[in-house]
Short mmCIF file of C-alpha atoms in Angstrom, two decimals:
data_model
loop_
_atom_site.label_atom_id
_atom_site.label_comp_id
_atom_site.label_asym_id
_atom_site.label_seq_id
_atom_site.Cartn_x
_atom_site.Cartn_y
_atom_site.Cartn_z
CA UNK A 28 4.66 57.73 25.59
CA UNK A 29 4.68 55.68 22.19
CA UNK A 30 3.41 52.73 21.18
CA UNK A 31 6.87 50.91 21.67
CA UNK A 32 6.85 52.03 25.56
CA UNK A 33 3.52 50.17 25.55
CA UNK A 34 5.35 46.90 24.90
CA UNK A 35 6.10 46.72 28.26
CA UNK A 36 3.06 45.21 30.08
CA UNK A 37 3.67 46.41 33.47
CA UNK A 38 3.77 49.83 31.86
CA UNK A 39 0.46 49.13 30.52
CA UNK A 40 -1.17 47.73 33.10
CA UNK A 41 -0.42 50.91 35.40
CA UNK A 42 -1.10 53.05 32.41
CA UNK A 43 -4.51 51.67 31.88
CA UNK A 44 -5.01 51.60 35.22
CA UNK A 45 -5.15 55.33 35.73
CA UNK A 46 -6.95 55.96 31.97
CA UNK A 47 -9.66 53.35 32.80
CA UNK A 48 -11.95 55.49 35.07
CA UNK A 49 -11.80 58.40 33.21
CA UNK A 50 -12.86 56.06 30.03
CA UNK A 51 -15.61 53.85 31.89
CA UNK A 52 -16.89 57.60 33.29
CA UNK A 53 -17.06 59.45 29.72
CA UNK A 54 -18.31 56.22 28.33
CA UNK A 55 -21.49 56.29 30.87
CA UNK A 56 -22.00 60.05 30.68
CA UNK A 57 -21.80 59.99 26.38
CA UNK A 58 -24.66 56.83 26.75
CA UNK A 59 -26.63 58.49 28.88
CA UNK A 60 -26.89 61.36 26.76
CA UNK A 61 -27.35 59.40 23.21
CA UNK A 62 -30.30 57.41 25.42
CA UNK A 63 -32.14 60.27 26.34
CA UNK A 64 -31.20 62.09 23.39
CA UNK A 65 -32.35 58.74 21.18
CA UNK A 66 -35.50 58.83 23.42
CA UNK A 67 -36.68 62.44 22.78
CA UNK A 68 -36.51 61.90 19.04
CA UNK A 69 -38.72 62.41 17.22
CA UNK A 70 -41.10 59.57 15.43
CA UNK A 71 -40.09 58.54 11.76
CA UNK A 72 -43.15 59.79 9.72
CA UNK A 73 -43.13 55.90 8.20
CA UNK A 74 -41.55 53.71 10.85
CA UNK A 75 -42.91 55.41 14.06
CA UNK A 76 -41.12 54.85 17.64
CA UNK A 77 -39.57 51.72 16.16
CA UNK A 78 -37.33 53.84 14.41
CA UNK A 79 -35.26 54.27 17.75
CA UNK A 80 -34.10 50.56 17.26
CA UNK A 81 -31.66 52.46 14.76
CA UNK A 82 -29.98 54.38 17.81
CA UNK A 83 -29.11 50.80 19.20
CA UNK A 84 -28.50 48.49 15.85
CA UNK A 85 -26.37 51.46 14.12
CA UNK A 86 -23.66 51.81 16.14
CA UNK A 87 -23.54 47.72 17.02
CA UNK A 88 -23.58 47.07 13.37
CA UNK A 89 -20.49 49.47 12.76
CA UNK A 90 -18.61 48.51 15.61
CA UNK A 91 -18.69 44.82 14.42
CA UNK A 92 -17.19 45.46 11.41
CA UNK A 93 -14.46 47.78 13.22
CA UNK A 94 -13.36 45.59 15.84
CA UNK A 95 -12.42 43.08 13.04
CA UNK A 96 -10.48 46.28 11.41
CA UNK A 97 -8.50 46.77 15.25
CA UNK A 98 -7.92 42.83 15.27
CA UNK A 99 -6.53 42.92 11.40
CA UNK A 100 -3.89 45.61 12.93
CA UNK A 101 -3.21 43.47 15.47
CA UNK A 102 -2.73 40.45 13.74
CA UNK A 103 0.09 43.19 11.29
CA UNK A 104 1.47 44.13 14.82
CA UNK A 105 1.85 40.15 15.66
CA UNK A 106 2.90 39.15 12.80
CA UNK A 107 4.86 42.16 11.20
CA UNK A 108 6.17 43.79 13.94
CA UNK A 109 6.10 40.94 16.84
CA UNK A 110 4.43 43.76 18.96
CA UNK A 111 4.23 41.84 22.23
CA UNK A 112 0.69 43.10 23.64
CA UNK A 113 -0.67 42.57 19.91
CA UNK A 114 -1.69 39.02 20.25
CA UNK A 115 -3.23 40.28 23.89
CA UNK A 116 -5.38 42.87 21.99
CA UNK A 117 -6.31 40.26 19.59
CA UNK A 118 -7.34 37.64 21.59
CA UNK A 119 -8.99 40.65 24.27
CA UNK A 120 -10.89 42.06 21.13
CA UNK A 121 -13.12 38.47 19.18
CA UNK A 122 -15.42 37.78 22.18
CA UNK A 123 -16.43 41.75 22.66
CA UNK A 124 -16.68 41.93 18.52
CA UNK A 125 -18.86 38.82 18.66
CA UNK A 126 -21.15 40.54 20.98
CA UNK A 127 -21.57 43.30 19.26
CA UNK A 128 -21.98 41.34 16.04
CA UNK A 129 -24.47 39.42 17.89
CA UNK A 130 -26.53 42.67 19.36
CA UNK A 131 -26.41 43.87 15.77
CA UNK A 132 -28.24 41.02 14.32
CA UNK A 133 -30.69 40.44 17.08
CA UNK A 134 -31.40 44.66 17.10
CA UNK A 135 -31.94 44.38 13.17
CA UNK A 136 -34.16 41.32 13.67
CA UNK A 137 -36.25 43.10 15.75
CA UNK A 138 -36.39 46.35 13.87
CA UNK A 139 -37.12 44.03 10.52
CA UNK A 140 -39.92 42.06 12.09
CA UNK A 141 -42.58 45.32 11.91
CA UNK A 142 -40.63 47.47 8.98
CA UNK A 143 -40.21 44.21 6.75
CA UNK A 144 -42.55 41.93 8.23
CA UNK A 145 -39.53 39.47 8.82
CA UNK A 146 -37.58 38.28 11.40
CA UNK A 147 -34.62 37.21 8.84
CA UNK A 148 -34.06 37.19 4.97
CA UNK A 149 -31.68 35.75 3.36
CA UNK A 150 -30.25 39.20 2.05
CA UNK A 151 -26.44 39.80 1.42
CA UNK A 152 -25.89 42.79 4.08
CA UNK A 153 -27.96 40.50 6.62
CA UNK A 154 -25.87 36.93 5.39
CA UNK A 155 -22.71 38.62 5.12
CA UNK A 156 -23.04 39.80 9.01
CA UNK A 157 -24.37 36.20 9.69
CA UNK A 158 -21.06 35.43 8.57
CA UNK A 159 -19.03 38.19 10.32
CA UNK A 160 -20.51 36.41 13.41
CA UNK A 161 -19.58 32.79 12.79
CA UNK A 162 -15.93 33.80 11.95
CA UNK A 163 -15.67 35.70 15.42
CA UNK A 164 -16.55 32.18 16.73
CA UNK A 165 -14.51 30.32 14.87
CA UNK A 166 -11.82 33.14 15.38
CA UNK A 167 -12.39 32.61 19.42
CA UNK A 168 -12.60 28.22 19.00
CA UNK A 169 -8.73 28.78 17.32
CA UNK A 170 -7.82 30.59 20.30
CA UNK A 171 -8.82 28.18 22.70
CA UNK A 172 -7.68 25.25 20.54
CA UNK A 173 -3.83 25.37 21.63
CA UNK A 174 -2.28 25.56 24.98
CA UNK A 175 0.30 28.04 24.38
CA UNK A 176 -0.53 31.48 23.70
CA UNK A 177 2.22 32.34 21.33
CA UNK A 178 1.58 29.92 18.89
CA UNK A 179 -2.16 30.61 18.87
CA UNK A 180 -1.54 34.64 18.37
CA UNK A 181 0.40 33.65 15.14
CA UNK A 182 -2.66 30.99 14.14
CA UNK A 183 -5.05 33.25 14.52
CA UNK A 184 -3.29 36.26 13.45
CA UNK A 185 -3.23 34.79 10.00
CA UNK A 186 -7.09 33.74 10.13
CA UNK A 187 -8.20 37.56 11.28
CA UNK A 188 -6.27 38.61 8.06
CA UNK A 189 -7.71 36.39 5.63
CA UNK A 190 -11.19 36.78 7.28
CA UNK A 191 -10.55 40.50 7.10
CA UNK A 192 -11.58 40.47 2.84
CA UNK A 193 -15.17 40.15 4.64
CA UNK A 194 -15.37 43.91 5.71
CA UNK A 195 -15.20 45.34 2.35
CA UNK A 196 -17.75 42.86 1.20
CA UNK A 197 -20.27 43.45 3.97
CA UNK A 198 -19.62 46.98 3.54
CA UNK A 199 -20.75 47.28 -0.04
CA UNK A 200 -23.06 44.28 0.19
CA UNK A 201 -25.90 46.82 0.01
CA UNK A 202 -24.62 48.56 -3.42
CA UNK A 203 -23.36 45.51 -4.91
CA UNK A 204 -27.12 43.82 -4.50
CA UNK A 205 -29.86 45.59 -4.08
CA UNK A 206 -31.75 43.76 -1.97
CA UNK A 207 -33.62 44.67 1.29
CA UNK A 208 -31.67 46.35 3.52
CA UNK A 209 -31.71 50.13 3.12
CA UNK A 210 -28.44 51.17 1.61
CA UNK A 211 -25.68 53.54 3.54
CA UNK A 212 -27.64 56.85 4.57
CA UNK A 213 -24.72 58.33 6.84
CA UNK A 214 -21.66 57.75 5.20
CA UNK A 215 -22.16 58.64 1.97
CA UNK A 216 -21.01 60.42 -0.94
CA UNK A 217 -22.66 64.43 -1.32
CA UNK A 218 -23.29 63.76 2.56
CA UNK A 219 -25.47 62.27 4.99
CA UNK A 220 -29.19 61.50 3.93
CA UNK A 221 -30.37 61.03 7.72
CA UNK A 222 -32.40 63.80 9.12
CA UNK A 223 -30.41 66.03 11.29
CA UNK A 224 -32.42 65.35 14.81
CA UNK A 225 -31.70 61.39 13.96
CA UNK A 226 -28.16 62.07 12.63
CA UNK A 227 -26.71 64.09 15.87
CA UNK A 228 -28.49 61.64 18.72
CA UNK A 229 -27.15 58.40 16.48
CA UNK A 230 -23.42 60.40 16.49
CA UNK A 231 -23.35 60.45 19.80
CA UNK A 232 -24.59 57.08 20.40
CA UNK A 233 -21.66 56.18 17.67
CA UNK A 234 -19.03 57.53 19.92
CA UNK A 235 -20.41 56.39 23.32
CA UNK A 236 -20.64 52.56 21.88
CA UNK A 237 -17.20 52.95 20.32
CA UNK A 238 -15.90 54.61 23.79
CA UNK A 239 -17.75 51.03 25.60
CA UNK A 240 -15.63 48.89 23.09
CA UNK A 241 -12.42 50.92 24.31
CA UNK A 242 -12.89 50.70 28.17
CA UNK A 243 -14.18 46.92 27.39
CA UNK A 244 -11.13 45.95 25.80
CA UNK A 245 -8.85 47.80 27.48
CA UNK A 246 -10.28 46.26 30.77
CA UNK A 247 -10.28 42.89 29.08
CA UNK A 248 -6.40 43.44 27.94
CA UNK A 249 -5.58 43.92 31.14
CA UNK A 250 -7.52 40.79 32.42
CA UNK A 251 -5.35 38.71 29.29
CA UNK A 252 -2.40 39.58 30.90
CA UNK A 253 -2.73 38.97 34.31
CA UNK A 254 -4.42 35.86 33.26
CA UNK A 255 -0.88 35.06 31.42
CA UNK A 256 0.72 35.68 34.09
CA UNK A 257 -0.79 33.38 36.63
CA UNK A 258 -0.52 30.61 33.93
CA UNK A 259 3.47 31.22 33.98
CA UNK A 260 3.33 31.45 37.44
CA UNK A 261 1.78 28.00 37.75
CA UNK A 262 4.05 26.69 35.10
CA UNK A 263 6.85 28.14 37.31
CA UNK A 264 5.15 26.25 40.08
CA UNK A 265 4.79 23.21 38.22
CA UNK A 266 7.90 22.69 37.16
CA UNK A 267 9.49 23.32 40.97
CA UNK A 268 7.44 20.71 42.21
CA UNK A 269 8.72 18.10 39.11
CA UNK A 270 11.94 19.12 40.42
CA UNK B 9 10.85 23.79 -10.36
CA UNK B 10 12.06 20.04 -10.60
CA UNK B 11 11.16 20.14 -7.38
CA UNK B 12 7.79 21.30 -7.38
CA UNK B 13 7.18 18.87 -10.60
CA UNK B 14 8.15 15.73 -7.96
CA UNK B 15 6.46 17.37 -5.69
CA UNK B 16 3.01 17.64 -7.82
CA UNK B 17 4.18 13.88 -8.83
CA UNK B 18 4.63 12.45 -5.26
CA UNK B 19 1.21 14.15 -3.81
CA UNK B 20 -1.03 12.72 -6.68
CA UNK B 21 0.92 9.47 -6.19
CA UNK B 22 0.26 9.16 -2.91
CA UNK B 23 -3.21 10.49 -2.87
CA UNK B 24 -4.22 7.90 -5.82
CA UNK B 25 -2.68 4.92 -3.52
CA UNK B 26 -4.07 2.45 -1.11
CA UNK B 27 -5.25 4.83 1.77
CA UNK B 28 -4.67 8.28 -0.22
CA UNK B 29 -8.00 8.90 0.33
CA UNK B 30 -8.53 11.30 -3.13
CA UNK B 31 -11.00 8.59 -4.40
CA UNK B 32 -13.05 8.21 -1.21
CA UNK B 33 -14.31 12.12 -1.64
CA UNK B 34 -16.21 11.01 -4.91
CA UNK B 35 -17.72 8.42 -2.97
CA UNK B 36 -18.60 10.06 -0.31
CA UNK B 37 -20.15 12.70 -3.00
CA UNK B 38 -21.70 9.71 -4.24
CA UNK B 39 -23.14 9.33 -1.39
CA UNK B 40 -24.49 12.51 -0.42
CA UNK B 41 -26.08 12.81 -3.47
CA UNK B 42 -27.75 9.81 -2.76
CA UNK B 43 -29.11 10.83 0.53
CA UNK B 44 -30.68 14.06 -1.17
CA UNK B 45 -33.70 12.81 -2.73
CA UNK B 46 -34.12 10.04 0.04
CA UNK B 47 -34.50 13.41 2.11
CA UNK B 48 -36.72 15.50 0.03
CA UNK B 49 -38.38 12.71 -1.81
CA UNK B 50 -38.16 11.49 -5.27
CA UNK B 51 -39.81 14.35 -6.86
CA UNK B 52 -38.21 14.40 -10.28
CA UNK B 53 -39.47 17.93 -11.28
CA UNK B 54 -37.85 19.17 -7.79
CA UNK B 55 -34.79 17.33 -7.89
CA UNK B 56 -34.15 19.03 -11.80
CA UNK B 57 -34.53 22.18 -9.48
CA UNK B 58 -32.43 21.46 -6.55
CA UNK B 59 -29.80 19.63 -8.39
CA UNK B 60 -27.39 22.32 -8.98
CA UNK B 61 -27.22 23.14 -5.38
CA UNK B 62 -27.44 19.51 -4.01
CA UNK B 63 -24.44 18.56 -6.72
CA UNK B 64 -22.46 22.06 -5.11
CA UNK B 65 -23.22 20.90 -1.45
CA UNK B 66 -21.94 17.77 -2.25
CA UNK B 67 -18.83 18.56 -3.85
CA UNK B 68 -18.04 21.23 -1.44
CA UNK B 69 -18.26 18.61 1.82
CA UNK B 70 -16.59 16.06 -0.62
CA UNK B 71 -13.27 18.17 -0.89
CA UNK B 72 -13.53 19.45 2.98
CA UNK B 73 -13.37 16.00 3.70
CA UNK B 74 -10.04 15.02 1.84
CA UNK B 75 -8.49 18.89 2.82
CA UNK B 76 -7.48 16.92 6.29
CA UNK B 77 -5.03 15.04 4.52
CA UNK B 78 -3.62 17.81 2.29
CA UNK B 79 -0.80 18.69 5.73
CA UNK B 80 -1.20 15.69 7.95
CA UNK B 81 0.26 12.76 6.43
CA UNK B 82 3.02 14.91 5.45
CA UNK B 83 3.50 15.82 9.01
CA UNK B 84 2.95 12.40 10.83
CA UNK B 85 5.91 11.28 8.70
CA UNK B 86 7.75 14.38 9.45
CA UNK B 87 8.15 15.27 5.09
CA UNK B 88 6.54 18.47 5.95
CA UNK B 89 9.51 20.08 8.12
CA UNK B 90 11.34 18.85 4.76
CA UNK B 91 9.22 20.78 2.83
CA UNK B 92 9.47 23.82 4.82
CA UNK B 93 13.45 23.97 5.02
CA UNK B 94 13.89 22.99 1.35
CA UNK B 95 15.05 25.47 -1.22
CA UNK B 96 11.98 25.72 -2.99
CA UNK B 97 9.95 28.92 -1.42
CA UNK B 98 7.20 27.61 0.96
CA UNK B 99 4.53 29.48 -0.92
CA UNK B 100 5.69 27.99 -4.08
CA UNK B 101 5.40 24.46 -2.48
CA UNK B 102 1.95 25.21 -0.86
CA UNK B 103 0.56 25.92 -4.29
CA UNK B 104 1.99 23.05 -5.71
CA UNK B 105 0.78 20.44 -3.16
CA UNK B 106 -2.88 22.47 -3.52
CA UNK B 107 -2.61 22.12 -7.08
CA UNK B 108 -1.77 18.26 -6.37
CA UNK B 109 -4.42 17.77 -4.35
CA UNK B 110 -6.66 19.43 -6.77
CA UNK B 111 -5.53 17.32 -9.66
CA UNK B 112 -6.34 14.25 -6.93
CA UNK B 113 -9.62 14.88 -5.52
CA UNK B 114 -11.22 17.73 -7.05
CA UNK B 115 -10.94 16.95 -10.56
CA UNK B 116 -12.79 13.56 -9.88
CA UNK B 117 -15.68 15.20 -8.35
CA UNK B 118 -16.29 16.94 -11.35
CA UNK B 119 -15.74 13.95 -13.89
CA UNK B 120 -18.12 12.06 -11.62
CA UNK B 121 -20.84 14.98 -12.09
CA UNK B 122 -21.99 13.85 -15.00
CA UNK B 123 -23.21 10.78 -13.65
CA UNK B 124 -24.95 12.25 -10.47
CA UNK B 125 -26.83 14.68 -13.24
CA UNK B 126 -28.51 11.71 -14.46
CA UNK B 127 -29.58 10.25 -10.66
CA UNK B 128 -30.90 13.76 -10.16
CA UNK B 129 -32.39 14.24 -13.76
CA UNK B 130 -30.69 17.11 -15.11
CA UNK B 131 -30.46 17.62 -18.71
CA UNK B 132 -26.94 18.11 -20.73
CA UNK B 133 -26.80 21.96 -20.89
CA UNK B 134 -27.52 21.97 -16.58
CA UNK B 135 -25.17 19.13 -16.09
CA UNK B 136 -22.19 20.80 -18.46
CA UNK B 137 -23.04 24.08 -16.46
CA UNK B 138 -22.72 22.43 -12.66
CA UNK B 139 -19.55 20.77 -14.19
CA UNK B 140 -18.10 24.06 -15.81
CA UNK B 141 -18.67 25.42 -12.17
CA UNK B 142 -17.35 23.19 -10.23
CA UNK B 143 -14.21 23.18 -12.74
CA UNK B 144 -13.88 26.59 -11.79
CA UNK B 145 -15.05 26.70 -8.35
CA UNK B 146 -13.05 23.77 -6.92
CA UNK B 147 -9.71 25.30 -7.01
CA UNK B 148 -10.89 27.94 -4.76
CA UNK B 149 -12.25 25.49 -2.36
CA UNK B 150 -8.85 23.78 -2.19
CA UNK B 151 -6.74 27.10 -2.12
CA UNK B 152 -8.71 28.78 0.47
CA UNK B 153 -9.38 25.08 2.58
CA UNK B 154 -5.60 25.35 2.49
CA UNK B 155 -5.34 27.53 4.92
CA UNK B 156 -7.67 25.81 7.35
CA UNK B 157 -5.28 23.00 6.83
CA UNK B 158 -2.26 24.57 7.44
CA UNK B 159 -3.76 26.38 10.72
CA UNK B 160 -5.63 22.80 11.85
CA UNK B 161 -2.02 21.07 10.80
CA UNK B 162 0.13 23.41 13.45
CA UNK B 163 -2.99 22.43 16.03
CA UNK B 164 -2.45 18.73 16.17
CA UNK B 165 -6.08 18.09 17.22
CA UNK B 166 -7.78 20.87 14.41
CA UNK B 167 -9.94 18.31 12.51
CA UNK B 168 -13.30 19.35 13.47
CA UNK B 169 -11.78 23.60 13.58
CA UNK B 170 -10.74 23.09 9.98
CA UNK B 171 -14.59 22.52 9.47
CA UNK B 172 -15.54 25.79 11.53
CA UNK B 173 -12.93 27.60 10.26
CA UNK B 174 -12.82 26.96 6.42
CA UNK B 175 -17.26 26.69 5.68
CA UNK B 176 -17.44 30.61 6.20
CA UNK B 177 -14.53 31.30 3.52
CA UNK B 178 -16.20 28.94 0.98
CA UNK B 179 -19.71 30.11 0.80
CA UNK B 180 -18.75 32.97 -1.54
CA UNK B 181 -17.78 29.59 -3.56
CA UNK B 182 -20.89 28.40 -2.97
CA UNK B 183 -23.20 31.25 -3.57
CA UNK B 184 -21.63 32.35 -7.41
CA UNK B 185 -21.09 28.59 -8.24
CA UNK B 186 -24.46 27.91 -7.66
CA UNK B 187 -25.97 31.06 -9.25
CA UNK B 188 -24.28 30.71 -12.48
CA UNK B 189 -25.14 27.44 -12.84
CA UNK B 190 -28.80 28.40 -12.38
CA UNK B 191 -28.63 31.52 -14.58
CA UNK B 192 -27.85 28.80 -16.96
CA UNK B 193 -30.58 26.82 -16.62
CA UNK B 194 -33.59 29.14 -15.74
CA UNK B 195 -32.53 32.62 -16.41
CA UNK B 196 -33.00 35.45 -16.61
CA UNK B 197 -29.62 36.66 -15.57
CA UNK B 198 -27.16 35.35 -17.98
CA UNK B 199 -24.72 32.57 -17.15
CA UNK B 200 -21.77 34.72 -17.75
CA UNK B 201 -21.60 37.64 -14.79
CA UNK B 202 -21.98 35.06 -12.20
CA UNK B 203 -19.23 32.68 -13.61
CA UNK B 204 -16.59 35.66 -14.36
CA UNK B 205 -16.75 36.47 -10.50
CA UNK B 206 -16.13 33.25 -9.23
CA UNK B 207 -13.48 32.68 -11.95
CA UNK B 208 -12.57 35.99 -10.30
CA UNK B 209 -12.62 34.20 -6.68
CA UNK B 210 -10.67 31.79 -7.85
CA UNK B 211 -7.77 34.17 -9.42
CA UNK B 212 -7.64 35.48 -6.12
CA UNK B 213 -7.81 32.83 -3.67
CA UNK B 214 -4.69 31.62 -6.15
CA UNK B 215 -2.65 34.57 -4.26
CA UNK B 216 -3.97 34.48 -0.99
CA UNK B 217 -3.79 30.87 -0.55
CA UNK B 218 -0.29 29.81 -0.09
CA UNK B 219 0.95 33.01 1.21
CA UNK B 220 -1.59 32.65 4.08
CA UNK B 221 -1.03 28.92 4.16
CA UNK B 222 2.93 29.09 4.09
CA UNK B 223 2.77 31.96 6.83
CA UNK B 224 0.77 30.03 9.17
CA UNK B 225 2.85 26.69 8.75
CA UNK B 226 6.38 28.81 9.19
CA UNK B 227 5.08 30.25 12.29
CA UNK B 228 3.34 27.04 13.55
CA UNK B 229 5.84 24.39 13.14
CA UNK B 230 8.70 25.45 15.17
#
């Protein structure tokens, strides 16, 4: 099994129909665990319970950055190698990235309101997300903006790449100005800062949220293509009647 | 290149005409600028403040306005599937009408800074800063709007997208252009760290521009 025998999307559809389960399942047994896990941490000595906000806004913040990263490959795979269920994973991944972009702002609102005494600042890790989050909808407006799907994928495809110079600025918008977010504690040169009974519960929770965006878009794939195929089907339909 | 010279030649020709529509972004810049202190009230001693940004806000909603026309014409008339199967590479020729369209509308909005300066009572160092800025600064407003033209161009109804989709690429723009023209005025950063990254913007919106532009108008157009 390659990735060329994917390009088939009856092949896909029954693959992901037997790896789906399995997913959704590890994905709900991995949460559950980071939850209670994130629960029976300990209290910050500074922050208190809020602290457990992190277990939530973490992984949300990382995964919006990374579901641009899968749509950038996409976007290569539509436009490079005219991968057929590219433009599918594409269009399947902006409205799940926007969430998470989304949950990530309103989860660092809340944390900032009793830490910084804030709701929002204008601060370059915070704008540059802000940011992140209007290009997802502007990303998914592009998509809905032409009829045929084809000519959208290669549309947008172009816009996910030029929106992609975003990551690297988001990710070092905390080095670059030093401003009030807290600057990067886990992935870091001479290794993690975070205390190891918030590191391993906020690992887990990493991997379960990553493992939700998986099953989510896998699921949502496979809902892209059957949704293509009714609209050829009524085309099909269409045209028979014009006949 | 003769071809990209009449190229450059024909756009600015065209743009300068009756219903071009280059001169209509200064006075709609005009105008905006205008509106400001109607808005936050004739404060003079605020307006010296504000005026950097107010002069960037309007300049940047001045060019978005005439980026509509920088694919459209061309493609009512049908010179853009010309364009695209002439000799000359497509990147090349994106550039080129970009640079056009710079030469057309941009570089009016920053002759006609001067003036607003005065309305909004900035002195001659702020005023030749905000100019020096937007001299930089509005080439990468037209390169990177470029794309949002080309993608809104391949749409037929984009106009309002190209909005949506070009604003969050041009507030890097925004943000450097109007910081180094404040480091000039009130410190205490100095004017030049600012103003070498968005000449640095600009450098690079230079490549990315037409490649992205030229990608999305071969794929679109057939």
């Amino acid at each position: 099994m390659t990735l060329i025998d994917l390009a088939n999307p009856t092949k896909f559809l029954s693959l992901t129909a037997r790896v789906l389960p399995w997913l959704a399942g590890a994905t709900a047994i991995l949460l559950l665990v980071g939850f209670y896990q994130a629960a029976m941490a300990p209290d910050d000595y500074q922050q208190g319970a809020t602290v457990k906000i992190m277990f939530i806004h973490v992984p949300n913040a990382w995964l919006a950055m990374f579901v641009w990263g899968v749509m950038s490959i996409a976007a290569l795979g539509t436009l490079v190698w005219r991968h057929p269920l590219a433009d599918v994973a594409a269009k399947a991944a902006a409205p799940i990235g926007a969430a998470f972009t989304f949950l990530a702002l309103v989860t660092g609102s809340l944390w900032g309101r009793p830490m910084w005494g804030t709701y929002w600042e204008w601060d370059a890790r915070l704008t540059s997300v802000l940011i992140l989050f209007l290009m997802y909808l502007g990303l998914m407006a592009l998509w809905r903006a032409v009829d045929d799907p084809a000519r959208a994928a290669r549309a947008a495809a172009v816009l996910t790449l030029v929106g992609a110079l975003n990551l690297p600025i988001i990710k070092f918008s905390v080095d670059w100005w030093n401003t009030l977010h807290q600057p990067a504690a886990v992935i870091r040169m001479g290794g993690s800062t975070l205390d190891k009974a918030f590191l391993f519960p906020l690992l887990v929770m990493a991997v379960g949220f990553s493992l939700l965006f998986v099953t989510l878009h896998l699921a949502a794939m496979r809902n892209e293509i059957l949704r293509r195929r009714v609209r050829s089907l009524q085309m099909l339909q269409a045209s028979q009647q014009a006949a | 290149m003769s071809a990209l010279a009449a190229l450059i030649r024909r756009d600015i020709k065209i743009a300068l005409r009756v219903g071009g529509g280059a001169l209509i972004g200064v006075l709609f810049f005009l105008t905006v600028t205008v509106l400001m202190p109607f808005a936050i009230g004739p404060d003079l001693a605020l307006l010296t403040r504000l005026g950097p940004a107010i002069l960037w806000l309007g300049a940047l909603l001045a060019s978005l306005l005439t980026l509509d026309r920088l694919f459209t014409a061309d493609h009512e008339d049908g010179s853009l599937d010309l364009i695209v199967m002439g000799r000359a590479p497509l990147e090349l020729a994106c550039a080129a009408k970009a640079l056009a369209h710079w030469l057309a509308a941009g570089v009016p909005l920053i002759v006609a800074t001067p003036v607003l300066g005065l309305m909004l009572n900035l002195d001659a160092t702020a005023t030749s800063a905000v100019a020096l800025t937007l001299l930089v600064g509005t080439p990468a407003l037209t390169f990177t709007g470029m794309i949002g033209a080309a993608l809104a161009v391949t749409l037929h109804r984009g106009g309002l997208l190209l909005a949506v989709l070009v604003l969050p690429l041009s507030i890097p723009v925004l943000i450097f252009g109007v910081a180094a023209s404040q480091a000039a005025i009130t410190g205490p950063l100095p004017f030049g760290t600012p103003f070498s990254i968005l000449c640095a913007i600009s450098l690079v919106s230079f490549v990315i521009g037409p490649f992205a532009a030229a990608a999305s108008l071969r794929h679109g157009l057939d």
